[in-house]
PDB file of C-alpha atoms in Angstrom:
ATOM      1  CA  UNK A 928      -7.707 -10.565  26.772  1.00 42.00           C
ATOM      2  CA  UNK A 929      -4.724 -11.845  24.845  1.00 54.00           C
ATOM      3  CA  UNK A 930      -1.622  -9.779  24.387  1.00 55.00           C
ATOM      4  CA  UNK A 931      -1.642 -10.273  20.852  1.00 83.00           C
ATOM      5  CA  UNK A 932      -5.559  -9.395  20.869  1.00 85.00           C
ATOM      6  CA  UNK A 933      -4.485  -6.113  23.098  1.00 87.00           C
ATOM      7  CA  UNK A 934      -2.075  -5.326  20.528  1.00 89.00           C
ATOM      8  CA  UNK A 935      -4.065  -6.009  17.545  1.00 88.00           C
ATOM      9  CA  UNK A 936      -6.920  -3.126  18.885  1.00 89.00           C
ATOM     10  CA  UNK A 937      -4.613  -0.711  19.164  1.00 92.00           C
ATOM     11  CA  UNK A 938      -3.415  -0.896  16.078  1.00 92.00           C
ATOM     12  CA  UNK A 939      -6.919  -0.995  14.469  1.00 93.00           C
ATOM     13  CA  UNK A 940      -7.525   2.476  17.217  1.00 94.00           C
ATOM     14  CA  UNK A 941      -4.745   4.120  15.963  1.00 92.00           C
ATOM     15  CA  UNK A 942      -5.641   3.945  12.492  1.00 94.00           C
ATOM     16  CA  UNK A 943      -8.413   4.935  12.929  1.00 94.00           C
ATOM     17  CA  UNK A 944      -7.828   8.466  14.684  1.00 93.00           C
ATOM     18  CA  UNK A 945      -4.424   8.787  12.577  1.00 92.00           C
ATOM     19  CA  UNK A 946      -6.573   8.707   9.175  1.00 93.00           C
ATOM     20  CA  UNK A 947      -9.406  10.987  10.767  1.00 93.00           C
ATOM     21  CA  UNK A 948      -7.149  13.120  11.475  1.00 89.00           C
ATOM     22  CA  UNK A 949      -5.348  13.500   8.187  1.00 90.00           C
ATOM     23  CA  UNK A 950      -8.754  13.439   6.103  1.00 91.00           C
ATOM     24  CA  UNK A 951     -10.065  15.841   8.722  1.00 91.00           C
ATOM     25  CA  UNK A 952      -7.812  18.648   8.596  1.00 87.00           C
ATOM     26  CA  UNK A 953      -7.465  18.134   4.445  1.00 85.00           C
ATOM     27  CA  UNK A 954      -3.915  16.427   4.539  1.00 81.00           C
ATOM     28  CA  UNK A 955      -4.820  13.429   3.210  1.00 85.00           C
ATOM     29  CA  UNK A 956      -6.034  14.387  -0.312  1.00 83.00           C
ATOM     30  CA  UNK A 957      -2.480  15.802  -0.889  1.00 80.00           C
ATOM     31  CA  UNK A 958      -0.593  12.735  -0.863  1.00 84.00           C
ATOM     32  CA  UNK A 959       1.501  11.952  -3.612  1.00 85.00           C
ATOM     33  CA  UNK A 960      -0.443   9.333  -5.080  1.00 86.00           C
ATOM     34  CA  UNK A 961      -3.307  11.181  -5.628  1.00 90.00           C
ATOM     35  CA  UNK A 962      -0.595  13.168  -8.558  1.00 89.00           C
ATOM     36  CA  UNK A 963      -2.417  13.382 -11.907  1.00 91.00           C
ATOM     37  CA  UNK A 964       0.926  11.379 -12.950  1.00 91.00           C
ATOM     38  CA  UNK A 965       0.636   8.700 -10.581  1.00 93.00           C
ATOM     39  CA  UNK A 966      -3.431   7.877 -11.145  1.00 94.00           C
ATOM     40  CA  UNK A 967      -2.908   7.417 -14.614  1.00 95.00           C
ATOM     41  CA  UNK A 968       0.032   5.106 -13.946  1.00 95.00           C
ATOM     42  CA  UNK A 969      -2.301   2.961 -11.254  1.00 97.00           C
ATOM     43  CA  UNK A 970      -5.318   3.080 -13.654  1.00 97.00           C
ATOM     44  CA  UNK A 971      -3.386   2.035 -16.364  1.00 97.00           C
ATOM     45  CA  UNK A 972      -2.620  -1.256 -14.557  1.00 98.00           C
ATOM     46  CA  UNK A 973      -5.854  -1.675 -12.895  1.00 98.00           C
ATOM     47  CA  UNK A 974      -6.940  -2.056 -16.545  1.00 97.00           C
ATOM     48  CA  UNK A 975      -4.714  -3.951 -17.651  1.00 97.00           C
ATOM     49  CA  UNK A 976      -5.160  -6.539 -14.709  1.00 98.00           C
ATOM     50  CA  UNK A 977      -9.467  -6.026 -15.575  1.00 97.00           C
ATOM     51  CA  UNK A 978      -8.959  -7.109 -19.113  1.00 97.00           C
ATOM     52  CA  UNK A 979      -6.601 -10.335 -17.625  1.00 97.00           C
ATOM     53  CA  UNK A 980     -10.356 -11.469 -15.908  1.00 97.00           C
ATOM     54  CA  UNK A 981     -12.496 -13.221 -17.602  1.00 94.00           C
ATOM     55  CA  UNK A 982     -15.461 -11.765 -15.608  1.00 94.00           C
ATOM     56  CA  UNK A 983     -15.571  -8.211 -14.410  1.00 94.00           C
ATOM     57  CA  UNK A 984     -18.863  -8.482 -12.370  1.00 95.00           C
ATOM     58  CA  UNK A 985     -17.153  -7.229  -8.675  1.00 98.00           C
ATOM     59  CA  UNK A 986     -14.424  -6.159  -7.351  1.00 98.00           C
ATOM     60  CA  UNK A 987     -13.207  -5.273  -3.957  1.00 98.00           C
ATOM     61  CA  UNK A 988     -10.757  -2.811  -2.313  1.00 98.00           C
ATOM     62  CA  UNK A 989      -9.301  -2.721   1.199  1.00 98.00           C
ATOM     63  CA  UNK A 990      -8.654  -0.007   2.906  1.00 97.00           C
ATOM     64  CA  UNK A 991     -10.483   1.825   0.182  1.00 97.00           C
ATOM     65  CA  UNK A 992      -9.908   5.473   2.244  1.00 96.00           C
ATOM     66  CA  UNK A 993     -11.447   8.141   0.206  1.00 96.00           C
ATOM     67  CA  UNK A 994     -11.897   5.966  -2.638  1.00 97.00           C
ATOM     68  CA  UNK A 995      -8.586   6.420  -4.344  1.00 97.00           C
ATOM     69  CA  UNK A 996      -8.701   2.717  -5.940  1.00 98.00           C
ATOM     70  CA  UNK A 997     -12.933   3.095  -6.662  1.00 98.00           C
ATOM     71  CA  UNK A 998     -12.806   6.443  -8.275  1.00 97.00           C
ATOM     72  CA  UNK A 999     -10.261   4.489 -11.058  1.00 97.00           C
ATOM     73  CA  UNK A1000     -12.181   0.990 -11.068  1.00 97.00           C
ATOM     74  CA  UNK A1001     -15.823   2.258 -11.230  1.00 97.00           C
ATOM     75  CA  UNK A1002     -16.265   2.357 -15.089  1.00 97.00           C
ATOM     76  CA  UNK A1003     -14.396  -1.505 -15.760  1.00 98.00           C
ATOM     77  CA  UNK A1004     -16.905  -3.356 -13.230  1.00 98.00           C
ATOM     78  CA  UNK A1005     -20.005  -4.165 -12.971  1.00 98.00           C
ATOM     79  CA  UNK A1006     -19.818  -3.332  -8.913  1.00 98.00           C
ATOM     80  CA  UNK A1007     -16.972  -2.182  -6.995  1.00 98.00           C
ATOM     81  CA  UNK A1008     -16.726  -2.348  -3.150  1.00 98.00           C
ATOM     82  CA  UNK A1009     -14.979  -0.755  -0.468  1.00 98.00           C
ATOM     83  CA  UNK A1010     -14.113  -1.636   2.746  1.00 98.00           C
ATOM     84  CA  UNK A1011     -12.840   0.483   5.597  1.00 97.00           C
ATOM     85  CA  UNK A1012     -12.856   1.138   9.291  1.00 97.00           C
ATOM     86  CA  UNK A1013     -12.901   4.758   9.402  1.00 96.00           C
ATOM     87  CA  UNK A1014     -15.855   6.216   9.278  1.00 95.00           C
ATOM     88  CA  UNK A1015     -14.765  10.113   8.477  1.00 95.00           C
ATOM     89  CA  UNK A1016     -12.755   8.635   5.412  1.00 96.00           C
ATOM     90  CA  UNK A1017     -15.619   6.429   3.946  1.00 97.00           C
ATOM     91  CA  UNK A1018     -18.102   9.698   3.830  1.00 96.00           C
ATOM     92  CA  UNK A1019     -15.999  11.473   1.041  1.00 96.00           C
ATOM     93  CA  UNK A1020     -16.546   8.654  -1.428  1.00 97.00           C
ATOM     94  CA  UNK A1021     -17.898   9.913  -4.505  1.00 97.00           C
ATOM     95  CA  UNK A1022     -20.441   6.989  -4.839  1.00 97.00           C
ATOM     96  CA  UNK A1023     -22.205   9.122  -7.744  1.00 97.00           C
ATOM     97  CA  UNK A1024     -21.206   6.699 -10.200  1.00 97.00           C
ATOM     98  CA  UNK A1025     -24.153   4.341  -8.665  1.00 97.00           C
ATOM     99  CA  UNK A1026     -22.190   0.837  -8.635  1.00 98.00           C
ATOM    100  CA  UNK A1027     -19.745   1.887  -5.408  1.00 98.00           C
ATOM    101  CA  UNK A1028     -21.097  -0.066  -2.497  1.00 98.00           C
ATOM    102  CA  UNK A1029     -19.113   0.143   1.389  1.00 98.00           C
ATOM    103  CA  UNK A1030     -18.726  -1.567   3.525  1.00 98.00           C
ATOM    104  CA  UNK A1031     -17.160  -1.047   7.429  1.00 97.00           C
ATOM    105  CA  UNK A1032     -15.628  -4.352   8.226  1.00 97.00           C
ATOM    106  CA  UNK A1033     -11.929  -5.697   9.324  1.00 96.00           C
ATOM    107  CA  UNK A1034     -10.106  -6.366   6.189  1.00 97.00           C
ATOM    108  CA  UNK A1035      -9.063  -9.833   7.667  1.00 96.00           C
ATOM    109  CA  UNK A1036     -12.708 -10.756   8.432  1.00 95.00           C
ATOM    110  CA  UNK A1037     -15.501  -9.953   5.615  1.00 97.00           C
ATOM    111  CA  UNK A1038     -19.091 -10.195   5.699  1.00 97.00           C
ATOM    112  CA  UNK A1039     -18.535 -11.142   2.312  1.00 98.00           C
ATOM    113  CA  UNK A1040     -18.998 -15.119   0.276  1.00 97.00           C
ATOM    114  CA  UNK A1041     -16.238 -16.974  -0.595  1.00 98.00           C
ATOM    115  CA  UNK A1042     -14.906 -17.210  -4.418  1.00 98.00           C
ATOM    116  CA  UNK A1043     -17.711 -13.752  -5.066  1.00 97.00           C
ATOM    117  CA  UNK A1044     -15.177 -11.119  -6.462  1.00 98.00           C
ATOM    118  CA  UNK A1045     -12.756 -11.188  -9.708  1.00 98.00           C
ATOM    119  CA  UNK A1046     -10.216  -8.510  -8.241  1.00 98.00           C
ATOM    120  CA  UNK A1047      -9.082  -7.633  -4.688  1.00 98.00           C
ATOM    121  CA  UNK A1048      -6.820  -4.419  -4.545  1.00 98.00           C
ATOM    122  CA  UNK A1049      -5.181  -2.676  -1.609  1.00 98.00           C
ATOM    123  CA  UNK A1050      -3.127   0.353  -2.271  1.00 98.00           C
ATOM    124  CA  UNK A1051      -0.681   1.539   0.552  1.00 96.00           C
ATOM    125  CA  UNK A1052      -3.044  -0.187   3.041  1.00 97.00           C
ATOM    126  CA  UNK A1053      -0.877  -3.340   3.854  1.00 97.00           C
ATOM    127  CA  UNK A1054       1.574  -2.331   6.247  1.00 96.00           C
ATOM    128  CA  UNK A1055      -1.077  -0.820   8.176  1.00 96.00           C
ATOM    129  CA  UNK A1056      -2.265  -4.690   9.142  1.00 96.00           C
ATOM    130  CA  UNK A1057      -1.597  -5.945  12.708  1.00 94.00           C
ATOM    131  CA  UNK A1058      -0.923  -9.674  10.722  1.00 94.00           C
ATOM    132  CA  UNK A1059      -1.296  -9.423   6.864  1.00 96.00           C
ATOM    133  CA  UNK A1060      -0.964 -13.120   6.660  1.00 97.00           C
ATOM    134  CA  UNK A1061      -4.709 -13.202   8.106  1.00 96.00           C
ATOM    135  CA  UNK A1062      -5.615 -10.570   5.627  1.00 98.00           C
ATOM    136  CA  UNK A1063      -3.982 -12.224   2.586  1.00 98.00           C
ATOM    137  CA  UNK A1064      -5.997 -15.394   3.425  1.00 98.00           C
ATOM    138  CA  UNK A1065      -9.195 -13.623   3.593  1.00 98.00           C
ATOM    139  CA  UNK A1066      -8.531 -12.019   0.193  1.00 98.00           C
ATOM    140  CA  UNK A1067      -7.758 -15.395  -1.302  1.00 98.00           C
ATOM    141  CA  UNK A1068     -11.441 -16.695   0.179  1.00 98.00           C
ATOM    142  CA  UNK A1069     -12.765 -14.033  -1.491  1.00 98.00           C
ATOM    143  CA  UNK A1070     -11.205 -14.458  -5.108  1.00 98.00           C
ATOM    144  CA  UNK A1071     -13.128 -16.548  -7.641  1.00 98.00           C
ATOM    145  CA  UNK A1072     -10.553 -18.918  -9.298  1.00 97.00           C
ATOM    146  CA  UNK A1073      -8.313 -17.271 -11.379  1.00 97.00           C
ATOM    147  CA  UNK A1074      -9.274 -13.826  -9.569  1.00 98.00           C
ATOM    148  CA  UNK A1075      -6.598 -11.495  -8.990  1.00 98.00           C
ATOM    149  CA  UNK A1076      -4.915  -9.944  -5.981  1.00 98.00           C
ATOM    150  CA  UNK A1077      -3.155  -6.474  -6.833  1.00 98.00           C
ATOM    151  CA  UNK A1078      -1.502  -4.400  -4.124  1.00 98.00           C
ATOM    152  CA  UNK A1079       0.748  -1.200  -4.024  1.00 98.00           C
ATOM    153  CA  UNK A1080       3.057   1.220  -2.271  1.00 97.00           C
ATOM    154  CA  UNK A1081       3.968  -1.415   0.217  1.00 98.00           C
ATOM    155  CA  UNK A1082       7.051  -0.660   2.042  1.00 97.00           C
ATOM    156  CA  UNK A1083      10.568  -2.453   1.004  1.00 98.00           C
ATOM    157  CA  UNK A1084      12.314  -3.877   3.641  1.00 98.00           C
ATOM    158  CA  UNK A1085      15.584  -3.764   1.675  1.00 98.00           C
ATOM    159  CA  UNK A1086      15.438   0.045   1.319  1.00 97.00           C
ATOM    160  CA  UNK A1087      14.210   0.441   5.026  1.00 97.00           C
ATOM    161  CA  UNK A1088      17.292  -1.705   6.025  1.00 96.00           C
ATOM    162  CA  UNK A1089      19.645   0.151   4.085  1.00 95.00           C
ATOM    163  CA  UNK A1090      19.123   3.576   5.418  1.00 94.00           C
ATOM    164  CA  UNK A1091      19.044   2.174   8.825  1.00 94.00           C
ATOM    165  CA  UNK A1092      22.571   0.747   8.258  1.00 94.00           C
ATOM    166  CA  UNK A1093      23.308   4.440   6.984  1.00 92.00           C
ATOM    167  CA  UNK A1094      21.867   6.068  10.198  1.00 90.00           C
ATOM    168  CA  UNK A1095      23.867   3.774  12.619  1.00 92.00           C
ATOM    169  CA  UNK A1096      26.920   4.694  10.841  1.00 91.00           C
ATOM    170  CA  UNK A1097      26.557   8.333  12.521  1.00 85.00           C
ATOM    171  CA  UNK A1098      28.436   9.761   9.211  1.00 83.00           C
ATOM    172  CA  UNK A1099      28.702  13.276  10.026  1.00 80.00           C
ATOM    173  CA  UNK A1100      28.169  14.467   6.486  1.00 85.00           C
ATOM    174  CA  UNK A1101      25.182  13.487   4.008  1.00 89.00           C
ATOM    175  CA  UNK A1102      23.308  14.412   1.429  1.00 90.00           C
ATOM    176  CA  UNK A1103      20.176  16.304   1.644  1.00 89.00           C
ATOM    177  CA  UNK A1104      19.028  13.658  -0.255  1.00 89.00           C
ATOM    178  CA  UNK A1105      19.544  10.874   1.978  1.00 90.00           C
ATOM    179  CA  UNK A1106      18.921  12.637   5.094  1.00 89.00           C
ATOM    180  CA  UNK A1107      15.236  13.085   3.753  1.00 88.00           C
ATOM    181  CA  UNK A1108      15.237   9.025   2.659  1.00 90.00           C
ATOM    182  CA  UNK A1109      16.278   8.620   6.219  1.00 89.00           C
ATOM    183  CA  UNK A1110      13.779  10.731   7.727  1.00 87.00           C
ATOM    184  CA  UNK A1111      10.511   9.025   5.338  1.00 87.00           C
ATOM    185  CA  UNK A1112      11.789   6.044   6.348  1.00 88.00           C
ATOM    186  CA  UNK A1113      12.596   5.949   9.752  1.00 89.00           C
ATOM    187  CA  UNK A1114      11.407   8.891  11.184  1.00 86.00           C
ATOM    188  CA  UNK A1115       7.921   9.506   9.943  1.00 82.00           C
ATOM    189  CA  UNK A1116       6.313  10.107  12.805  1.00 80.00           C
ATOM    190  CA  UNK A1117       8.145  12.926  13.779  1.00 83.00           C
ATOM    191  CA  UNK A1118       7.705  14.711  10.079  1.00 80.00           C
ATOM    192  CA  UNK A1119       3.905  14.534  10.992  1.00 82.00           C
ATOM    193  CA  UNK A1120       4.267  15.492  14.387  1.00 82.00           C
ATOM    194  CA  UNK A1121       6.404  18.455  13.160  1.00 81.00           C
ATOM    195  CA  UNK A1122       4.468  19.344  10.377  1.00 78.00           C
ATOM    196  CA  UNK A1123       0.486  18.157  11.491  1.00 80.00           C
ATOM    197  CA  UNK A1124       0.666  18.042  15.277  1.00 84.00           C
ATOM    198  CA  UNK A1125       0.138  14.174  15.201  1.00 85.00           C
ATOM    199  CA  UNK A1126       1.430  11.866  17.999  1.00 87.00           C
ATOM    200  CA  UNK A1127       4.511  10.315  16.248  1.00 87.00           C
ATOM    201  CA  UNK A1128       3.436   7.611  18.404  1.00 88.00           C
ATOM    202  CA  UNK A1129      -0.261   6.905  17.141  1.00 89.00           C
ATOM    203  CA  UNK A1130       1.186   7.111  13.734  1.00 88.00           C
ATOM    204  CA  UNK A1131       4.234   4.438  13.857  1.00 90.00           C
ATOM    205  CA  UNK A1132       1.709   2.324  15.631  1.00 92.00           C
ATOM    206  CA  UNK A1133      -0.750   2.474  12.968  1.00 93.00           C
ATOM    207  CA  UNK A1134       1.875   1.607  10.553  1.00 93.00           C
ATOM    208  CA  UNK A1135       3.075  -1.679  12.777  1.00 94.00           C
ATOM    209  CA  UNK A1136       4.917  -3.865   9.436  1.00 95.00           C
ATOM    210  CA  UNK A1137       7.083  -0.867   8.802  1.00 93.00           C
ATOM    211  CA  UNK A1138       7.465   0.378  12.511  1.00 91.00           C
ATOM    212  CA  UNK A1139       8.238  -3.121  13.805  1.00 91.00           C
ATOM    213  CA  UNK A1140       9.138  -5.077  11.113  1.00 93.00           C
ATOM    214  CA  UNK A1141      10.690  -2.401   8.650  1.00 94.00           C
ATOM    215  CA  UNK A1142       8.545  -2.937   5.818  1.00 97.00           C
ATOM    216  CA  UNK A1143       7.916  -6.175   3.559  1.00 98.00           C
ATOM    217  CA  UNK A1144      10.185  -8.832   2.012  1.00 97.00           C
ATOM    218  CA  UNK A1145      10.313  -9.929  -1.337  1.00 97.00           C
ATOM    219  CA  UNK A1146      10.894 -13.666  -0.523  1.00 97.00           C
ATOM    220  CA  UNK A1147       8.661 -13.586   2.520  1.00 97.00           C
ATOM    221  CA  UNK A1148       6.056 -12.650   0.777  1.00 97.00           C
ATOM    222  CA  UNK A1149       5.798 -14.789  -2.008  1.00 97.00           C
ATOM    223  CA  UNK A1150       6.424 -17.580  -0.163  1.00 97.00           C
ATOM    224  CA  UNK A1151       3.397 -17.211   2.443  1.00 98.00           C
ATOM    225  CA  UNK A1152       1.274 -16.472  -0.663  1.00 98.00           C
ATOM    226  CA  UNK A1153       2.365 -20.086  -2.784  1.00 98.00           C
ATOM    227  CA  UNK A1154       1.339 -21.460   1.079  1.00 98.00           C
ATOM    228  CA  UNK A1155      -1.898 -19.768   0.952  1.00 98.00           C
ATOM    229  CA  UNK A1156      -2.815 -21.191  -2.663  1.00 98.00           C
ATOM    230  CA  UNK A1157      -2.474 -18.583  -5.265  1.00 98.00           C
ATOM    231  CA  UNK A1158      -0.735 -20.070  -8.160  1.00 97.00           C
ATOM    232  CA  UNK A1159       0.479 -17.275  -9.863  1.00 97.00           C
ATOM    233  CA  UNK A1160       2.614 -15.004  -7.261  1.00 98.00           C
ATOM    234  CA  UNK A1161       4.747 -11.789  -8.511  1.00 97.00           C
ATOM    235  CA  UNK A1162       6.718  -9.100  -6.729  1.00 98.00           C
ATOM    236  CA  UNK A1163       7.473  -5.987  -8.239  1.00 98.00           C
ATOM    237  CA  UNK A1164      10.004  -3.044  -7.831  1.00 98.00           C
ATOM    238  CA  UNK A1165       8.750   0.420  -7.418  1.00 96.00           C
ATOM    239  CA  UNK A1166       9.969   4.113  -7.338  1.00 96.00           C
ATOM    240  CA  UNK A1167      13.733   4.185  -6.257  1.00 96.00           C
ATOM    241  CA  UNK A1168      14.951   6.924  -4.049  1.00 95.00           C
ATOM    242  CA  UNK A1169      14.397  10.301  -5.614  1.00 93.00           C
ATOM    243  CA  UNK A1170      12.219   9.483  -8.243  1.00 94.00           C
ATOM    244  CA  UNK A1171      10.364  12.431  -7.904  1.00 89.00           C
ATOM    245  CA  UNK A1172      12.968  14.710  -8.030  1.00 91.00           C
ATOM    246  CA  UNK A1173      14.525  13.046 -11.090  1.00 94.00           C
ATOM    247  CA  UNK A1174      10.767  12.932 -12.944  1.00 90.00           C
ATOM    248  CA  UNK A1175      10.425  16.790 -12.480  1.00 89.00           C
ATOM    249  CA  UNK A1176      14.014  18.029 -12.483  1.00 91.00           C
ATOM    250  CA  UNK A1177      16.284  15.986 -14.590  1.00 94.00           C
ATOM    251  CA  UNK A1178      15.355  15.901 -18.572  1.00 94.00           C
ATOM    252  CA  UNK A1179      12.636  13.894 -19.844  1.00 91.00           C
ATOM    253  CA  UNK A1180      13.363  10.417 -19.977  1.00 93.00           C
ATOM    254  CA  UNK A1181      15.997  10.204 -17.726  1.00 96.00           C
ATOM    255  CA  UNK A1182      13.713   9.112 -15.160  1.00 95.00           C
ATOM    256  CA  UNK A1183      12.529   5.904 -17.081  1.00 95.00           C
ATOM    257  CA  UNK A1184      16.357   4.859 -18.094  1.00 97.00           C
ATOM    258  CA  UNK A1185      17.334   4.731 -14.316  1.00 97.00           C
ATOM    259  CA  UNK A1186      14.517   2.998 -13.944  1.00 97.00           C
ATOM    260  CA  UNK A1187      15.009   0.600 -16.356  1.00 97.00           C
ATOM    261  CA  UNK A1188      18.621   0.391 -14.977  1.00 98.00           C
ATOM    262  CA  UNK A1189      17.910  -0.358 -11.687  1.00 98.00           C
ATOM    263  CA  UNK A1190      15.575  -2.772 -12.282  1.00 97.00           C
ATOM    264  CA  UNK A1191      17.961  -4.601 -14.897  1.00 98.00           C
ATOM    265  CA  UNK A1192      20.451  -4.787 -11.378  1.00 97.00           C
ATOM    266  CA  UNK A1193      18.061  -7.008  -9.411  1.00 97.00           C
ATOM    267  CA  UNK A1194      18.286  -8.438  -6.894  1.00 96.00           C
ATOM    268  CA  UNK A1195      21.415  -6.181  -6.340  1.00 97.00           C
ATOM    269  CA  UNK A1196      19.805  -2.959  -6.371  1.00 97.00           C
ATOM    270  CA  UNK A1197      16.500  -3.735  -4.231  1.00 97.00           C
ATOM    271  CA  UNK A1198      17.870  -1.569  -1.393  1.00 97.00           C
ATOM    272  CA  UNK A1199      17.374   1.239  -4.087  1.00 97.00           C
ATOM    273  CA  UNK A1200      13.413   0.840  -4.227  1.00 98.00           C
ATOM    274  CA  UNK A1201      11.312   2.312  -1.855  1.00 97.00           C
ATOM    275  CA  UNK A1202       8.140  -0.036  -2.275  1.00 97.00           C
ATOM    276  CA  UNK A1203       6.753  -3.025  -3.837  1.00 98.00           C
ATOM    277  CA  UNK A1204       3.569  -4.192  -5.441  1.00 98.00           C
ATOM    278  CA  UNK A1205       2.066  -7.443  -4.768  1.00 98.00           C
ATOM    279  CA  UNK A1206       0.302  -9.417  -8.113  1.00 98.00           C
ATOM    280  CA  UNK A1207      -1.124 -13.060  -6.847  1.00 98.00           C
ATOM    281  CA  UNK A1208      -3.754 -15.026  -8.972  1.00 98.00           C
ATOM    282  CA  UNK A1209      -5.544 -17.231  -7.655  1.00 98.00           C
TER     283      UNK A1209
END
């Protein structure tokens, strides 16, 4: 067997027993996404990317988990599918809405027809890909023309760089804020291992473009998409460093106008953002 092949199991192994394990023991349902604030912000832009389609007969999510994405897309098409490779996170899909369908498959290698879904989503799924240049090609395969490719919570390299820089400096004095920036970003493994009991091994492995590659670039990106074919290829900012705190803390609105700020500073400020979302059409 191949190296790369080697490699490429593992990765699919650890994610596997890192996201039975967190669905298992009831950790997984408390991640921040699954906020009250943050669903309504993701449906709101699943629905405004539906009424972009002219057809809403199927859509497709990968790495559908628990059914994060297909609890919010049930109700705009006609059939929504979700694909997965753990088992133990597939069986808490609510499928009573009657149009969820799932499917266990590889993400880069569906059982599925070409150009036979309007929308392909993956939310926080993409830097858990051993080669998400395979993956992106399968999703365009998938997408009828003018169908459209929507992913989320994908790690920034820029950020991930810049708190490395910060780290190597060895400063001997810094803020609790950026300590904890420091620790999300380059240390995750040991916050679960400290706080779960997971091997902060398994889990950097099963995160392999942010363990080995330190997350996603912008310009990368959207060039290997405009290779692939889509015609139509966006990258968007999201959630600078302490966001949350700011949201819940600071007075209302002051959250947006940083925001707003920030994003008015690009390309300066990308080290600022923690994650980007993906928006190709085909």
């Amino acid at each position: 067997m191949k190296h790369s092949e080697t490699e490429r199991l593992s990765v699919l192994d650890a994610n596997k027993h890192v996201h039975s394990f967190l669905v298992n023991s009831g950790e997984y349902e408390k991640s921040p996404h699954f906020l009250p604030e943050n669903k309504a912000k993701v449906r709101a832009i699943l629905h405004q990317l539906s009424n972009q389609l002219s057809h809403t007969n199927r859509m497709i999510d990968f790495g559908c988990g628990t059914g994060f994405i297909l609890d919010l897309t049930h109700d705009l098409f006609q059939e929504v599918v979700g694909v997965d490779i753990t088992k133990d996170m597939m069986n808490k899909v609510d499928m009573s809405p009657g149009n969820i369908k799932l499917v266990e498959s590889l993400a880069e290698n569906t059982p599925f027809d070409s150009e036979s879904f309007d929308l392909a989503t993956a939310y926080s799924f993409m830097d858990h890909l051993y080669n998400y240049i395979d993956f992106l090609e399968e999703s365009f395969r998938l997408l009828k023309p003018g169908g459209i490719f929507y992913s989320d919570l994908n790690p920034n390299r820029d950020f991930i760089s810049s708190v490395n820089e910060i780290e190597l400096q060895n400063q001997p004095e810094l803020s609790a804020v950026i300590s904890k920036e420091i620790k999300g970003a380059l240390h995750n493994g040991r916050y679960y291992k400290d706080e779960f009991g997971l091997d902060p091994i398994l889990l950097e492995k099963a995160e392999p473009i942010k363990t080995n590659c330190m997350g996603f670039c912008a310009i990368e990106i959207l060039e290997q998409a405009k290779k692939i074919g889509f015609t139509t290829c966006k990258v968007e900012y999201e959630w600078y460093a302490n966001q949350g705190a700011v949201k819940h803390l600071q007075p209302e609105g002051d959250e947006k106008i940083i925001d707003t700020y920030l994003k008015s500073m690009l390309p300066l400020s990308s080290g600022l953002f923690k994650y980007l979302r993906f928006i190709f059409i085909k």
